Coordinates of C-alpha atoms and ligand atoms in Angstrom, one line a residue:
M1 CA 21.9 26.8 104.5
K2 CA 20.8 23.3 105.3
Q3 CA 21.0 21.1 102.1
F4 CA 17.9 22.0 100.2
D5 CA 16.1 18.5 100.7
Y6 CA 13.1 17.0 97.9
P7 CA 12.1 14.1 96.5
D8 CA 14.0 12.4 94.2
E9 CA 11.6 12.6 91.2
V10 CA 11.3 16.3 91.5
A11 CA 15.1 16.2 91.3
A12 CA 15.0 14.2 88.3
V13 CA 12.2 17.0 86.4
L14 CA 15.0 19.8 87.6
E15 CA 17.7 18.4 86.0
R16 CA 16.3 16.7 82.7
L17 CA 15.1 20.3 81.9
R18 CA 18.6 22.0 82.2
S19 CA 20.3 19.3 80.4
G20 CA 17.9 20.3 77.9
G21 CA 19.3 23.6 77.8
Y22 CA 16.8 25.2 79.9
E23 CA 16.7 27.2 83.3
A24 CA 14.9 25.3 86.2
Y25 CA 13.7 26.4 89.6
L26 CA 11.7 25.7 92.7
V27 CA 9.5 28.2 93.5
G28 CA 6.8 29.3 95.7
G29 CA 5.0 27.6 98.4
C30 CA 7.8 25.0 98.7
V31 CA 11.0 27.5 98.8
R32 CA 9.2 29.7 101.2
D33 CA 8.4 26.4 103.5
F34 CA 11.6 24.6 102.9
L35 CA 13.2 27.8 104.5
S36 CA 11.0 28.0 107.3
G37 CA 12.0 24.4 108.2
I38 CA 8.0 23.1 107.2
R39 CA 7.8 20.1 104.9
A40 CA 6.2 21.3 101.8
K41 CA 2.8 19.8 100.3
D42 CA 4.0 19.9 96.6
H43 CA 6.7 21.1 94.7
D44 CA 6.3 23.5 91.8
I45 CA 8.7 24.2 89.0
A46 CA 9.3 27.4 86.9
T47 CA 11.3 27.3 83.7
S48 CA 12.4 28.9 81.0
A49 CA 11.5 26.1 78.8
K50 CA 7.6 26.7 77.1
P51 CA 4.9 24.5 77.7
E52 CA 5.5 22.7 74.1
E53 CA 9.6 22.2 75.4
V54 CA 8.5 21.2 78.3
K55 CA 6.1 18.5 76.3
G56 CA 9.2 17.4 74.3
V57 CA 11.4 17.0 77.0
F58 CA 9.4 14.4 78.6
H59 CA 8.2 13.2 75.3
D60 CA 9.0 9.5 77.3
H61 CA 6.5 10.4 80.2
T62 CA 3.1 11.4 80.9
V63 CA 2.5 14.7 80.6
I64 CA -0.7 16.0 81.1
E65 CA -2.0 19.4 80.3
T66 CA -3.5 20.6 83.5
G67 CA -3.2 24.7 82.9
I68 CA -1.3 24.5 79.0
K69 CA -3.3 28.4 78.7
H70 CA -1.4 29.8 81.3
G71 CA 1.6 27.3 80.9
T72 CA 1.2 24.8 83.1
V73 CA 1.6 21.4 82.6
T74 CA 2.2 18.1 84.8
V75 CA 4.7 15.7 84.5
L76 CA 4.4 12.6 86.1
S77 CA 7.7 11.9 87.3
G78 CA 8.8 8.3 89.2
G79 CA 5.3 8.0 89.2
S80 CA 4.8 11.6 91.2
P81 CA 2.5 14.3 89.7
V82 CA 4.9 17.3 89.4
E83 CA 3.7 20.8 87.8
V84 CA 6.1 22.5 85.4
T85 CA 4.9 25.9 84.8
T86 CA 6.7 28.4 82.1
F87 CA 8.2 31.7 83.6
R88 CA 5.2 34.3 83.0
T89 CA 4.5 37.4 83.5
D90 CA 0.6 38.1 83.5
G91 CA -1.3 40.3 81.3
E92 CA -3.6 42.6 82.2
Y93 CA -6.7 41.5 84.7
P94 CA -9.9 42.8 82.7
D95 CA -12.5 41.4 84.9
R96 CA -10.3 41.2 88.4
R97 CA -10.2 37.5 88.2
R98 CA -7.6 36.0 86.0
P99 CA -4.9 37.5 83.9
S100 CA -6.5 37.5 80.4
E101 CA -3.4 36.3 78.7
V102 CA -0.2 35.5 79.6
S103 CA 3.0 35.9 78.1
F104 CA 6.0 33.6 78.4
T105 CA 9.1 35.5 79.5
D106 CA 13.0 34.2 79.3
S107 CA 13.4 35.5 82.8
V108 CA 12.9 34.1 86.0
V109 CA 12.7 37.6 87.9
E110 CA 10.4 38.7 85.8
D111 CA 8.4 35.6 86.6
L112 CA 9.3 36.2 90.3
S113 CA 7.7 39.8 90.0
R114 CA 4.4 38.9 89.4
R115 CA 4.1 36.9 92.2
D116 CA 1.8 38.1 95.4
F117 CA 4.1 38.0 98.1
T118 CA 7.9 38.3 98.7
V119 CA 7.8 35.1 100.6
N120 CA 6.5 33.3 98.2
A121 CA 8.9 35.2 95.0
I122 CA 11.9 33.0 95.8
A123 CA 13.7 30.8 93.5
Y124 CA 15.6 27.8 93.9
S125 CA 17.9 26.0 92.1
P126 CA 20.9 23.4 92.7
E127 CA 23.3 25.2 90.5
S128 CA 22.2 28.9 91.5
G129 CA 21.1 28.8 94.9
L130 CA 18.7 31.4 96.0
I131 CA 17.5 34.1 93.8
D132 CA 15.7 36.4 95.9
P133 CA 15.5 39.6 94.3
F134 CA 12.5 41.0 96.7
G135 CA 14.4 40.0 100.0
G136 CA 11.6 37.5 100.4
V137 CA 14.6 35.5 102.8
D138 CA 14.8 38.6 104.8
D139 CA 11.2 39.1 105.9
L140 CA 10.8 35.3 105.9
K141 CA 13.2 35.6 109.0
S142 CA 11.4 38.7 110.3
K143 CA 7.9 37.2 110.1
I144 CA 6.6 39.4 107.4
I145 CA 4.2 39.8 104.7
R146 CA 5.0 42.2 102.4
A147 CA 3.2 42.6 98.7
V148 CA 5.6 42.4 95.9
G149 CA 5.9 46.3 94.0
D150 CA 3.3 48.6 94.7
P151 CA 0.6 46.5 96.6
E152 CA -2.5 48.8 95.9
K153 CA -1.5 47.7 92.4
R154 CA -1.3 44.4 92.9
F155 CA -4.5 43.9 94.9
S156 CA -6.6 45.5 91.9
E157 CA -4.7 43.5 89.8
D158 CA -6.1 39.9 91.2
P159 CA -8.3 41.0 94.9
L160 CA -8.1 37.5 96.0
R161 CA -4.0 38.0 97.0
I162 CA -6.0 40.4 99.8
L163 CA -7.4 36.9 101.3
R164 CA -4.3 35.3 100.5
G165 CA -2.5 38.0 102.5
M166 CA -4.7 37.4 105.6
R167 CA -4.5 33.5 105.4
F168 CA -1.0 33.5 105.1
A169 CA -0.7 36.0 108.4
S170 CA -3.6 33.6 109.8
V171 CA -1.5 30.6 109.1
T172 CA 2.1 31.5 109.9
G173 CA 2.2 33.8 112.5
F174 CA 3.5 36.6 110.2
E175 CA 2.9 40.2 110.7
V176 CA 1.6 41.9 107.5
E177 CA 3.5 45.0 106.8
D178 CA 1.9 48.2 107.4
Y179 CA 1.6 49.7 103.7
T180 CA 0.7 46.0 102.4
A181 CA -2.2 45.8 105.0
K182 CA -3.2 49.5 105.0
S183 CA -3.6 48.4 101.1
M184 CA -5.0 45.2 101.8
I185 CA -8.0 47.2 104.0
S186 CA -8.4 49.7 101.3
S187 CA -9.1 47.5 98.4
G188 CA -11.0 45.3 100.4
H189 CA -14.2 46.0 98.1
L190 CA -12.8 44.6 95.1
L191 CA -13.2 41.1 96.6
N192 CA -16.9 41.5 95.7
F193 CA -14.9 41.0 91.5
V194 CA -14.0 37.6 92.9
S195 CA -15.8 34.0 92.5
A196 CA -17.2 32.6 95.6
E197 CA -15.6 29.4 95.3
R198 CA -12.3 31.0 95.3
I199 CA -13.2 33.7 98.4
G200 CA -14.8 30.4 100.3
K201 CA -11.5 28.5 100.1
E202 CA -9.3 30.5 101.2
F203 CA -11.5 32.4 103.9
T204 CA -11.9 28.6 105.0
D205 CA -8.1 27.9 104.8
M206 CA -7.8 31.6 106.9
I207 CA -10.2 30.8 109.2
C208 CA -7.6 27.3 110.1
G209 CA -5.2 29.3 111.1
K210 CA -2.9 29.7 114.2
A211 CA -3.1 33.4 114.4
V212 CA -6.7 33.8 113.2
E213 CA -7.6 35.9 115.8
D214 CA -5.6 38.8 115.0
V215 CA -6.1 38.4 111.8
L216 CA -9.8 38.7 112.1
L217 CA -9.6 41.7 114.1
R218 CA -7.3 43.7 112.3
F219 CA -8.8 43.0 108.8
R220 CA -12.5 43.1 110.2
D221 CA -13.3 45.7 107.5
I222 CA -11.9 42.7 104.7
V223 CA -14.1 40.4 107.0
A224 CA -17.4 42.7 106.7
V225 CA -16.7 42.7 102.7
I226 CA -17.3 39.0 102.9
I227 CA -19.7 38.8 105.0
P228 CA -22.0 42.0 105.6
E229 CA -24.3 40.5 108.1
L230 CA -21.4 40.5 110.7
N231 CA -21.1 44.7 110.0
G232 CA -23.6 44.8 113.0
S233 CA -21.7 42.7 115.6
F234 CA -18.7 45.6 115.1
D235 CA -18.5 47.3 118.4
H236 CA -21.8 45.4 119.9
D237 CA -21.9 46.1 123.4
Q238 CA -23.8 43.5 125.0
M239 CA -24.5 44.7 128.3
N240 CA -24.7 41.8 129.9
P241 CA -22.6 40.7 133.2
H242 CA -22.0 37.7 131.3
H243 CA -20.2 39.2 128.7
C244 CA -16.8 40.9 128.9
Y245 CA -16.5 41.2 125.4
D246 CA -18.4 42.9 122.1
I247 CA -20.1 40.5 119.6
Y248 CA -17.8 40.2 117.4
T249 CA -14.7 40.3 119.3
H250 CA -16.9 37.5 121.4
S251 CA -16.9 35.6 118.2
V252 CA -13.6 35.8 117.1
R253 CA -12.4 35.0 119.9
T254 CA -14.7 31.9 119.9
A255 CA -13.5 31.1 117.0
A256 CA -10.2 31.1 118.0
A257 CA -10.6 28.8 120.9
L258 CA -11.6 26.0 118.8
P259 CA -9.6 23.2 117.2
S260 CA -8.4 24.4 113.8
E261 CA -11.1 22.6 111.2
P262 CA -13.4 24.3 109.1
V263 CA -16.5 23.7 110.7
L264 CA -15.4 24.7 114.4
R265 CA -13.7 27.8 113.2
L266 CA -16.9 29.1 111.1
A267 CA -19.6 28.2 113.5
G268 CA -17.6 29.9 116.2
L269 CA -17.5 32.9 113.8
L270 CA -20.8 33.1 113.2
H271 CA -22.6 31.6 116.1
D272 CA -23.9 35.3 117.7
I273 CA -24.4 36.2 113.7
G274 CA -28.1 37.0 114.8
K275 CA -27.3 38.9 118.1
P276 CA -28.1 42.3 116.8
E277 CA -31.3 41.5 115.0
T278 CA -32.8 40.3 118.6
F279 CA -31.3 42.9 121.2
S280 CA -33.0 44.2 123.7
V281 CA -32.6 46.3 126.9
G282 CA -34.5 44.8 130.1
P283 CA -36.0 47.1 132.8
D284 CA -33.0 46.2 134.8
G285 CA -30.8 47.5 132.1
V286 CA -29.1 44.4 131.1
G287 CA -28.9 43.2 127.1
H288 CA -30.9 40.0 126.2
F289 CA -31.0 38.5 122.4
Y290 CA -33.9 36.0 122.6
G291 CA -34.3 33.5 119.9
H292 CA -30.8 34.8 118.6
A293 CA -29.9 31.1 117.9
K294 CA -32.9 30.5 115.6
I295 CA -31.8 33.9 113.6
S296 CA -28.3 33.4 113.9
A297 CA -28.8 29.7 112.0
E298 CA -30.6 31.1 109.2
I299 CA -27.9 33.8 108.7
T300 CA -25.5 31.5 108.7
E301 CA -26.8 29.0 106.3
K302 CA -27.1 32.0 103.6
V303 CA -23.9 33.2 104.4
C304 CA -22.2 29.2 103.8
L305 CA -24.5 29.1 100.8
R306 CA -23.0 31.8 99.9
L307 CA -19.6 30.9 100.0
K308 CA -20.2 28.0 98.0
L309 CA -18.9 26.0 100.7
D310 CA -19.3 22.0 100.6
S311 CA -22.9 20.7 101.8
Y312 CA -21.5 18.8 105.0
T313 CA -20.3 22.4 105.7
V314 CA -22.9 23.9 105.3
R315 CA -25.0 21.4 107.2
M316 CA -23.0 21.3 110.0
V317 CA -21.8 25.0 110.8
T318 CA -26.2 25.7 110.4
E319 CA -26.8 23.3 112.9
L320 CA -24.4 23.5 115.6
V321 CA -24.9 28.0 115.6
R322 CA -28.7 26.2 115.4
R323 CA -28.6 24.4 118.7
H324 CA -25.6 26.4 120.3
D325 CA -27.3 27.4 123.4
Y326 CA -29.2 23.9 123.8
M327 CA -29.1 23.2 127.2
I328 CA -27.9 19.4 128.3
E329 CA -28.3 18.5 131.9
P330 CA -25.0 16.5 133.1
E331 CA -27.0 13.2 133.4
M332 CA -26.7 10.4 131.9
K333 CA -30.2 10.1 130.5
Y334 CA -30.3 13.3 128.7
I335 CA -26.2 12.6 127.5
R336 CA -28.3 9.8 125.5
R337 CA -31.0 12.0 124.5
A338 CA -28.8 14.5 123.4
V339 CA -26.3 12.0 121.5
S340 CA -29.3 10.4 119.6
K341 CA -31.1 13.4 118.7
F342 CA -27.6 15.3 117.0
G343 CA -25.7 12.0 116.3
E344 CA -22.4 11.7 117.5
D345 CA -20.6 13.9 115.4
L346 CA -22.2 16.8 116.0
F347 CA -23.0 16.3 119.9
L348 CA -19.1 16.1 120.1
K349 CA -18.7 19.5 117.9
L350 CA -21.3 20.8 120.1
M351 CA -19.7 20.7 123.0
E352 CA -15.9 22.3 121.3
L353 CA -18.4 25.4 120.2
K354 CA -19.8 25.0 123.9
R355 CA -16.8 25.3 125.8
A356 CA -15.4 27.7 123.5
D357 CA -18.4 29.9 123.8
G358 CA -18.1 29.9 127.6
L359 CA -14.6 30.6 127.2
A360 CA -14.6 33.9 125.3
A361 CA -18.1 34.9 127.1
D362 CA -16.5 35.4 130.4
P363 CA -13.4 33.9 130.4
G364 CA -13.1 34.1 134.4
D365 CA -16.2 31.9 135.1
P366 CA -15.0 28.3 135.5
T367 CA -18.7 26.8 136.0
K368 CA -19.0 26.8 131.9
Q369 CA -15.9 24.2 131.7
D370 CA -17.0 22.5 134.4
L371 CA -20.5 21.9 133.1
I372 CA -19.0 20.4 129.5
T373 CA -16.2 18.5 131.3
K374 CA -18.8 16.6 133.0
L375 CA -21.1 16.2 129.5
I376 CA -18.1 14.5 128.0
S377 CA -16.9 12.5 130.7
L378 CA -20.7 11.1 130.8
Y379 CA -20.4 10.8 127.1
E380 CA -17.5 9.2 127.3
Q381 CA -18.8 6.3 130.1
M382 CA -21.7 6.2 127.9
V383 CA -19.3 4.6 125.0
E384 CA -17.7 2.7 127.2
E385 CA -20.8 0.9 128.6
D386 CA -21.7 0.7 125.2
L387 CA -25.1 2.1 126.3
C388 CA -27.5 2.5 123.5
F389 CA -28.7 5.7 122.1
K390 CA -29.2 5.0 118.9
I391 CA -32.0 2.6 117.0
G392 CA -29.2 0.0 115.6
D393 CA -28.3 -0.5 119.3
L394 CA -31.4 -2.0 120.0
A395 CA -32.0 -5.6 121.1
I396 CA -34.7 -5.8 118.3
N397 CA -34.9 -4.5 115.4
G398 CA -37.7 -4.1 112.3
D399 CA -38.0 -7.7 111.5
D400 CA -38.2 -9.0 114.7
L401 CA -41.3 -7.1 115.6
I402 CA -42.6 -8.4 111.6
A403 CA -42.1 -11.9 113.3
A404 CA -44.1 -10.8 116.4
G405 CA -47.0 -10.0 114.0
I406 CA -47.1 -6.2 113.8
P407 CA -47.9 -5.3 110.0
E408 CA -44.9 -4.1 107.8
G409 CA -44.9 -0.3 107.4
Q410 CA -44.1 3.0 108.6
R411 CA -45.4 2.0 112.3
I412 CA -42.7 -0.1 112.4
G413 CA -40.0 2.6 112.8
R414 CA -42.0 4.6 114.9
L415 CA -42.2 1.7 117.3
L416 CA -38.7 1.5 117.1
D417 CA -37.9 4.8 118.2
A418 CA -40.7 4.3 121.4
C419 CA -38.5 1.4 122.3
L420 CA -35.3 3.6 121.9
Q421 CA -36.5 6.2 123.8
A422 CA -37.9 4.4 126.6
V423 CA -34.5 2.7 126.6
I424 CA -32.9 5.8 126.6
S425 CA -34.7 6.9 129.7
D426 CA -34.2 4.1 131.8
E427 CA -37.8 3.0 131.7
L428 CA -37.0 -0.3 129.9
Q429 CA -33.9 -2.4 129.5
N430 CA -32.6 -3.3 125.9
T431 CA -33.3 -7.1 126.4
H432 CA -35.2 -8.6 123.4
D433 CA -38.5 -10.1 125.1
V434 CA -38.8 -6.6 126.9
L435 CA -38.5 -4.5 123.6
I436 CA -41.0 -7.1 122.1
S437 CA -43.7 -7.0 124.9
Y438 CA -43.4 -3.0 125.0
A439 CA -44.1 -2.7 121.2
I440 CA -47.0 -5.2 120.9
I441 CA -48.5 -3.2 123.9
E442 CA -47.6 0.1 122.3
N443 CA -48.9 -0.8 119.0
Q444 CA -52.2 -2.1 120.5
K445 CA -52.6 1.4 122.0
N446 CA -52.3 3.2 119.1
I447 CA -54.6 1.1 116.6
Ligands
ATP501 P1 0.4 26.2 99.9 O1 1.3 26.2 100.3 O2 -1.2 26.6 100.2 O3 0.3 26.4 98.7 P2 1.3 28.3 98.5 O4 2.1 29.4 98.0 O5 1.8 27.3 96.9 O6 0.5 28.1 99.7 P3 -0.3 28.4 95.7 O7 -2.1 29.1 95.3 O8 0.2 26.6 95.8 O9 0.2 28.7 97.2 O10 0.1 28.9 94.9 C1 1.9 28.6 94.2 C2 2.5 30.1 94.5 O11 2.1 31.2 92.9 C3 2.4 31.3 95.3 O12 3.6 30.8 96.3 C4 3.0 32.5 94.8 O13 4.0 32.6 94.0 C5 2.5 32.2 93.1 N1 0.6 32.5 93.3 C6 -0.2 31.7 94.0 N2 -1.5 32.8 93.3 C7 -0.9 33.7 93.5 C8 -1.8 35.1 93.0 N3 -3.3 35.3 92.8 N4 -1.1 35.7 93.0 C9 -0.1 36.3 92.8 N5 0.8 35.2 92.7 C10 0.2 34.2 93.2
MG502 MG1 0.9 25.5 96.6

């Protein structure tokens, strides 16, 4: 095995605990990631020392009692925080959220047995090498997610593990072992007992994974527990020549075709969530979904708020869904108008969503892709030529209007906006004198 490579501050904590007479191991995500050749984002240590003993060993360090009830303290080692958790066996989970009590144990194997998946239940120390009682190393090699112990029991103790399983499968591209997968699906309803914050966070991480398409399709019954509003999309034939997939499959493929970013992936999954409600069939037998973007946006906002996503995410996902069918002609003035209306962030994300939506609708039709490519290149030209698309880009500001004799007040904002619209439509040049004269005339018209 390649030398296990971790920061000196982490090595120092392991060594201090060991020379104090305690066992200490790296555990969980960092061991999994190291064995997979991925750089770990943090390093968790498990030890036989009780929390008070850890504090004693590090009496000359800053120790923060981050989760002392659950046996976790954070040691500041060489300026870096390192989490140290006492070996535990979790007690009962009466509310299916957190263990009601934790008991500490001297056995690292017992500590590993309370962990969720075999690939997360491997410990390592420089003295003992890998400790792998549940075959995690083999599962890592075979790229398998498998529950530690009896999956049904483990998922009913803490149903969040169901979603963690989906998250790991999506992020790593590993296959969920059959019995574990069946138990995830049959226990999925228990996610109703888990707090919205925990679900929202795992769901967001899951949807950003590279294998999101497989995971959302295989575990759609679990998705429906979290977002029951998607139920009507399952197997819903669109009866439309532009669509070769049912609504849900199309939505999943849209999400998967987007860059791995929460706002975009969520918008992809939810953009047609209102379609079943608006479905109608024309006299020619073709399916239509009139007004579905608006209804989809309303449902999307409810879903995002329920999952307690942050306010930027709620706003952006909802706006993207609301605008996903907005038509923009490939002409500079329409691009400038759209960027002015939406702002650059939303405009660029909208282009991504439209591209993915087109790809997932009818992968054989290149016309939509060509249109998006054209729109983006016009946008790039607009930026390149420094063309005006917002009030701040105008050659005048409010003070110039006041200096020209227009009284202060709301009118100033309206006049600046009128100037902007005229500049965007190429009716006016963006120069000081032209805009001031235009504003004075407009002002007189409206008195
Ligand atoms: P990431 O790389 O995303 O941080 P991770 O595996 O480190 O993944 P954490 O949430 O940081 O995930 O948890 C650290 C370890 O604690 C896990 O590897 C697993 O061993 C254990 N663990 C975390 N949550 C649970 C849970 N709900 N049930 C059982 N074990 C858990
Ligand atoms: Mg971690």
